[in-house]
Tab-separated table of C-alpha atoms in Angstrom:
chain	number	residue	atom	x	y	z
A	1035	MET	CA	109.589	205.776	12.428
A	1036	LYS	CA	108.400	209.422	12.491
A	1037	SER	CA	106.778	208.958	9.524
A	1038	ILE	CA	106.042	206.200	6.436
A	1039	ASP	CA	104.823	206.195	3.507
A	1040	ILE	CA	101.925	203.628	1.987
A	1041	ASN	CA	102.199	202.766	-1.589
A	1042	CYS	CA	100.295	200.344	-4.077
A	1043	ASP	CA	100.020	199.108	-7.468
A	1044	MET	CA	97.291	200.881	-9.425
A	1045	GLY	CA	95.774	201.193	-12.716
A	1046	GLU	CA	96.637	197.426	-13.656
A	1047	SER	CA	92.907	197.456	-15.100
A	1048	PHE	CA	92.823	196.943	-18.887
A	1049	GLY	CA	89.165	197.522	-20.827
A	1050	ASN	CA	86.305	195.763	-19.407
A	1051	TRP	CA	88.609	193.694	-16.886
A	1052	VAL	CA	88.600	194.763	-13.282
A	1053	MET	CA	92.245	194.580	-11.058
A	1054	GLY	CA	92.176	196.102	-7.496
A	1055	ASP	CA	89.962	198.692	-5.869
A	1056	ASP	CA	91.540	201.636	-7.108
A	1057	ASN	CA	88.940	203.505	-5.819
A	1058	GLY	CA	89.326	202.400	-1.919
A	1059	MET	CA	93.060	202.390	-2.125
A	1060	MET	CA	93.735	205.516	-3.363
A	1061	GLN	CA	91.062	207.213	0.028
A	1062	ARG	CA	94.226	205.536	2.188
A	1063	VAL	CA	97.779	205.869	0.440
A	1064	THR	CA	99.976	208.258	0.078
A	1065	THR	CA	101.475	207.259	-2.953
A	1066	ALA	CA	100.243	205.059	-6.216
A	1067	ASN	CA	102.439	202.765	-9.056
A	1068	VAL	CA	100.677	203.120	-12.520
A	1069	ALA	CA	100.484	200.403	-14.845
A	1070	CYS	CA	102.300	201.708	-18.539
A	1071	GLY	CA	100.426	199.721	-20.645
A	1072	PHE	CA	102.749	196.438	-21.067
A	1073	HIS	CA	101.606	194.001	-18.361
A	1074	ALA	CA	98.144	196.139	-18.130
A	1075	SER	CA	96.465	199.123	-18.342
A	1076	ASP	CA	95.117	201.241	-21.171
A	1077	PRO	CA	94.965	204.945	-22.510
A	1078	LEU	CA	91.672	205.559	-20.669
A	1079	THR	CA	92.564	203.379	-17.564
A	1080	MET	CA	95.801	205.572	-17.170
A	1081	LEU	CA	94.102	208.468	-17.550
A	1082	GLU	CA	91.797	207.840	-15.745
A	1083	THR	CA	93.819	206.575	-12.581
A	1084	VAL	CA	95.879	209.758	-12.840
A	1085	THR	CA	92.753	211.830	-12.111
A	1086	LEU	CA	91.758	209.701	-9.117
A	1087	ALA	CA	95.347	210.014	-8.059
A	1088	LYS	CA	94.871	214.335	-8.070
A	1089	LYS	CA	91.863	214.093	-6.384
A	1090	ASN	CA	93.144	212.167	-3.576
A	1091	ASP	CA	96.526	214.193	-3.050
A	1092	VAL	CA	98.492	210.731	-3.782
A	1093	LYS	CA	102.363	211.050	-5.333
A	1094	ILE	CA	102.455	209.064	-8.904
A	1095	GLY	CA	105.234	206.561	-9.782
A	1096	SER	CA	105.332	204.395	-13.525
A	1097	HIS	CA	104.793	200.577	-12.802
A	1098	PRO	CA	107.256	199.666	-15.985
A	1099	GLY	CA	106.911	196.065	-16.941
A	1100	LEU	CA	107.655	193.630	-19.442
A	1101	PRO	CA	105.243	193.460	-22.849
A	1102	ASP	CA	103.282	190.774	-22.032
A	1103	LEU	CA	99.334	191.688	-21.289
A	1104	LEU	CA	98.506	187.942	-21.978
A	1105	GLY	CA	100.619	187.235	-18.481
A	1106	PHE	CA	99.884	190.403	-16.591
A	1107	GLY	CA	103.605	190.564	-16.688
A	1108	ARG	CA	104.766	187.740	-14.727
A	1109	ARG	CA	106.371	185.505	-17.671
A	1110	MET	CA	110.518	185.791	-18.154
A	1111	MET	CA	111.292	186.783	-21.337
A	1112	ASN	CA	114.676	187.427	-22.963
A	1113	ILE	CA	115.264	191.104	-23.655
A	1114	THR	CA	118.429	192.983	-24.333
A	1115	ALA	CA	120.061	196.039	-22.428
A	1116	GLU	CA	117.878	198.232	-24.546
A	1117	ASP	CA	114.983	196.406	-24.645
A	1118	ALA	CA	114.992	197.408	-21.424
A	1119	HIS	CA	115.894	200.725	-21.730
A	1120	ALA	CA	113.452	201.331	-24.160
A	1121	TYR	CA	110.459	199.838	-22.236
A	1122	VAL	CA	110.728	201.907	-19.059
A	1123	VAL	CA	111.763	204.777	-21.387
A	1124	TYR	CA	108.137	203.790	-23.327
A	1125	GLN	CA	105.624	203.602	-20.639
A	1126	THR	CA	107.122	206.358	-18.330
A	1127	GLY	CA	106.655	208.561	-21.266
A	1128	ALA	CA	102.815	207.822	-21.688
A	1129	LEU	CA	102.100	208.028	-18.203
A	1130	GLN	CA	104.367	211.228	-18.124
A	1131	ALA	CA	101.990	212.892	-20.558
A	1132	SER	CA	99.054	211.763	-18.770
A	1133	LEU	CA	100.393	213.419	-15.027
A	1134	LYS	CA	101.819	216.675	-17.577
A	1135	ILE	CA	97.885	217.455	-18.894
A	1136	HIS	CA	96.310	217.318	-14.821
A	1137	GLY	CA	99.485	219.755	-13.974
A	1138	MET	CA	101.326	216.603	-12.335
A	1139	LYS	CA	104.930	215.207	-12.380
A	1140	LEU	CA	106.670	211.696	-11.923
A	1141	ASN	CA	107.797	210.810	-8.421
A	1142	HIS	CA	109.273	208.201	-8.815
A	1143	ILE	CA	109.911	204.993	-11.069
A	1144	LYS	CA	109.086	200.779	-9.477
A	1145	PRO	CA	109.296	197.938	-12.131
A	1146	HIS	CA	106.683	195.059	-12.318
A	1147	GLY	CA	106.924	190.849	-11.834
A	1148	ALA	CA	109.163	189.198	-14.616
A	1149	PHE	CA	110.784	192.350	-15.544
A	1150	TYR	CA	111.703	193.292	-11.750
A	1151	SER	CA	112.704	189.735	-11.384
A	1152	ILE	CA	115.240	190.366	-13.798
A	1153	LEU	CA	116.617	193.634	-12.485
A	1154	LYS	CA	116.927	191.750	-9.376
A	1155	HIS	CA	120.010	189.940	-10.867
A	1156	ASP	CA	120.977	191.396	-14.227
A	1157	LYS	CA	123.340	194.183	-13.834
A	1158	VAL	CA	124.016	194.783	-17.769
A	1159	ILE	CA	120.219	195.439	-17.707
A	1160	ALA	CA	119.544	197.067	-14.438
A	1161	GLU	CA	122.200	199.253	-15.351
A	1162	ALA	CA	120.586	200.293	-18.624
A	1163	VAL	CA	117.048	200.663	-16.896
A	1164	ALA	CA	118.865	202.976	-14.019
A	1165	ASP	CA	120.038	205.102	-16.931
A	1166	ALA	CA	116.674	205.521	-18.258
A	1167	ILE	CA	115.412	206.686	-14.573
A	1168	ASN	CA	118.611	208.894	-14.092
A	1169	GLN	CA	117.451	210.770	-17.993
A	1170	LEU	CA	113.063	210.790	-16.797
A	1171	SER	CA	113.599	213.232	-14.368
A	1172	ASP	CA	115.188	216.094	-12.387
A	1173	GLU	CA	115.250	213.869	-9.636
A	1174	PRO	CA	114.876	210.466	-9.505
A	1175	MET	CA	113.738	207.956	-7.047
A	1176	LEU	CA	112.833	203.889	-7.174
A	1177	TYR	CA	111.370	202.672	-5.403
A	1178	TRP	CA	112.336	198.995	-4.400
A	1179	PRO	CA	111.377	195.934	-2.536
A	1180	ALA	CA	114.164	196.313	0.666
A	1181	PRO	CA	116.756	194.868	0.742
A	1182	THR	CA	118.230	197.340	-1.642
A	1183	ASP	CA	121.308	195.443	-2.512
A	1184	ALA	CA	120.230	193.766	-5.498
A	1185	ALA	CA	121.239	195.073	-8.993
A	1186	LEU	CA	118.806	197.882	-9.869
A	1187	PRO	CA	119.276	199.414	-6.758
A	1188	THR	CA	122.806	198.505	-6.679
A	1189	ALA	CA	123.220	200.730	-9.732
A	1190	ALA	CA	120.574	203.440	-9.242
A	1191	LYS	CA	123.222	204.490	-6.570
A	1192	GLN	CA	125.813	204.690	-8.318
A	1193	LEU	CA	123.980	207.335	-10.377
A	1194	GLY	CA	122.667	209.040	-7.924
A	1195	ILE	CA	119.589	207.875	-7.776
A	1196	ARG	CA	117.281	207.874	-3.931
A	1197	VAL	CA	116.063	204.541	-3.697
A	1198	ILE	CA	112.540	204.340	-1.534
A	1199	GLY	CA	112.977	200.421	0.600
A	1200	GLU	CA	109.332	198.965	0.539
A	1201	ILE	CA	108.602	196.695	3.352
A	1202	TYR	CA	105.754	194.089	2.443
A	1203	PRO	CA	103.378	193.130	5.441
A	1204	ASP	CA	100.883	191.368	3.435
A	1205	LEU	CA	103.649	188.422	2.210
A	1206	GLN	CA	106.069	186.824	4.330
A	1207	TYR	CA	110.191	187.517	4.636
A	1208	ASP	CA	112.811	184.596	4.405
A	1209	ASP	CA	115.997	184.466	6.845
A	1210	ASP	CA	117.493	186.692	4.202
A	1211	GLY	CA	114.800	189.454	3.280
A	1212	ALA	CA	113.791	187.870	0.445
A	1213	LEU	CA	110.126	187.214	0.126
A	1214	VAL	CA	108.023	184.365	-0.349
A	1215	ILE	CA	105.786	185.151	-3.414
A	1216	GLN	CA	101.941	184.657	-3.470
A	1217	ARG	CA	101.196	182.255	-6.605
A	1218	LYS	CA	97.273	183.028	-6.278
A	1219	LYS	CA	96.602	186.016	-3.876
A	1220	HIS	CA	94.294	185.186	-0.886
A	1221	GLU	CA	92.488	186.516	2.032
A	1222	THR	CA	96.105	187.906	4.468
A	1223	ASP	CA	96.005	187.504	8.124
A	1224	ILE	CA	94.705	191.379	9.135
A	1225	ASN	CA	96.612	190.410	12.806
A	1226	PHE	CA	100.254	189.265	11.135
A	1227	ALA	CA	100.130	192.315	8.477
A	1228	VAL	CA	99.258	194.976	11.393
A	1229	LYS	CA	101.996	192.987	13.567
A	1230	GLN	CA	104.951	193.424	11.077
A	1231	VAL	CA	104.250	197.172	10.438
A	1232	GLU	CA	104.574	197.378	14.160
A	1233	GLN	CA	107.683	195.522	14.310
A	1234	PHE	CA	109.050	197.198	11.512
A	1235	ALA	CA	108.067	200.917	13.184
A	1236	ARG	CA	109.714	200.325	16.161
A	1237	THR	CA	112.934	198.253	15.339
A	1238	ARG	CA	113.558	198.867	11.423
A	1239	THR	CA	112.802	194.680	11.309
A	1240	VAL	CA	110.530	192.052	10.226
A	1241	SER	CA	110.226	188.297	11.836
A	1242	SER	CA	110.903	186.125	8.664
A	1243	LEU	CA	108.722	182.284	8.546
A	1244	SER	CA	111.449	180.813	11.077
A	1245	GLY	CA	111.056	183.836	13.816
A	1246	LYS	CA	114.474	186.085	12.484
A	1247	ALA	CA	114.280	189.463	13.166
A	1248	VAL	CA	115.883	190.810	9.790
A	1249	GLU	CA	116.454	194.173	9.232
A	1250	LEU	CA	115.082	195.895	6.423
A	1251	ASP	CA	115.969	199.201	4.512
A	1252	ALA	CA	112.795	200.830	4.247
A	1253	GLU	CA	110.177	204.101	4.263
A	1254	SER	CA	107.633	202.636	3.060
A	1255	ILE	CA	104.805	200.197	3.084
A	1256	CYS	CA	103.496	198.112	0.092
A	1257	ILE	CA	100.048	197.073	0.278
A	1258	HIS	CA	99.124	195.070	-2.920
A	1259	GLY	CA	95.315	196.496	-3.571
A	1260	ASP	CA	94.147	193.033	-5.422
A	1261	GLY	CA	93.881	191.001	-2.256
A	1262	PRO	CA	90.909	190.267	-1.668
A	1263	ASN	CA	91.311	192.072	2.105
A	1264	ALA	CA	93.425	194.849	0.489
A	1265	LEU	CA	91.182	197.637	2.358
A	1266	GLU	CA	90.486	196.054	5.728
A	1267	ILE	CA	94.696	195.725	5.864
A	1268	THR	CA	95.457	198.962	5.186
A	1269	ASP	CA	92.979	200.361	7.194
A	1270	ALA	CA	94.278	198.076	10.160
A	1271	ILE	CA	97.903	199.467	9.376
A	1272	ILE	CA	96.857	202.757	9.246
A	1273	ALA	CA	95.102	202.145	12.799
A	1274	LYS	CA	98.053	201.082	14.219
A	1275	LEU	CA	100.563	203.517	12.635
A	1276	LYS	CA	98.835	206.409	14.072
A	1277	ASN	CA	98.341	204.694	17.650
A	1278	LEU	CA	102.279	204.730	17.641
A	1279	ASP	CA	102.145	208.648	16.643
A	1280	CYS	CA	103.754	208.246	13.098
A	1281	ALA	CA	102.701	210.228	10.771
A	1282	ILE	CA	101.642	208.195	7.158
A	1283	LYS	CA	102.755	210.516	4.373
A	1284	SER	CA	104.656	210.511	0.650
A	1285	ILE	CA	108.752	211.608	0.624
A	1286	ASN	CA	109.649	214.124	-0.641
A	1287	GLN	CA	111.659	214.061	-3.300
């Protein structure tokens, strides 16, 4: 690979409760997925996150979730397609207002948590969200964990929305490319993460738990900024990419 984007979920603090090292990660990544108030964040946190991103020349996308502050957007809810469409418009619109006063524009949309899980399988709700994404930007982009063959990325592609696949070097994969989700954050083996990135940069594959090489259609690396050693992982990955002559830069719309 000649170049790759590095993204991170940010702006997920709420009031006096702090989630992740946004200041540290913002100096290392090229793109940020910013929480919009439903699963995390608040008006001041959102504005501060946008200010921090502008200072570090980081592109910003919205990270809409289910209306579940207490559960951090990770608890399933029964919602309609109309609900989902409205949730994306409402949350992304708040972020777009924050971006506008700083002279910035929305880069992409990336669903969070249980909202992502719904959009992975429910075609009707996925079509409604794809429609919302398409209406919110002149050059819409969707960020989605590779492989990008789930309900929402499929619906997005049908509308001509560009889909950016992601790899997750701090998580493990099943043989079918599905992520093995952590229920509790723990320190990631830095060597493991670096090897996954190197393998992907060289072969466009990652290794599954069984050792199988799984091909992924990805253009971005997502690193969880709330992990205990997120900064160290990011620094090691950046060093490896530079060693491979792979440029680190945001994706142009």
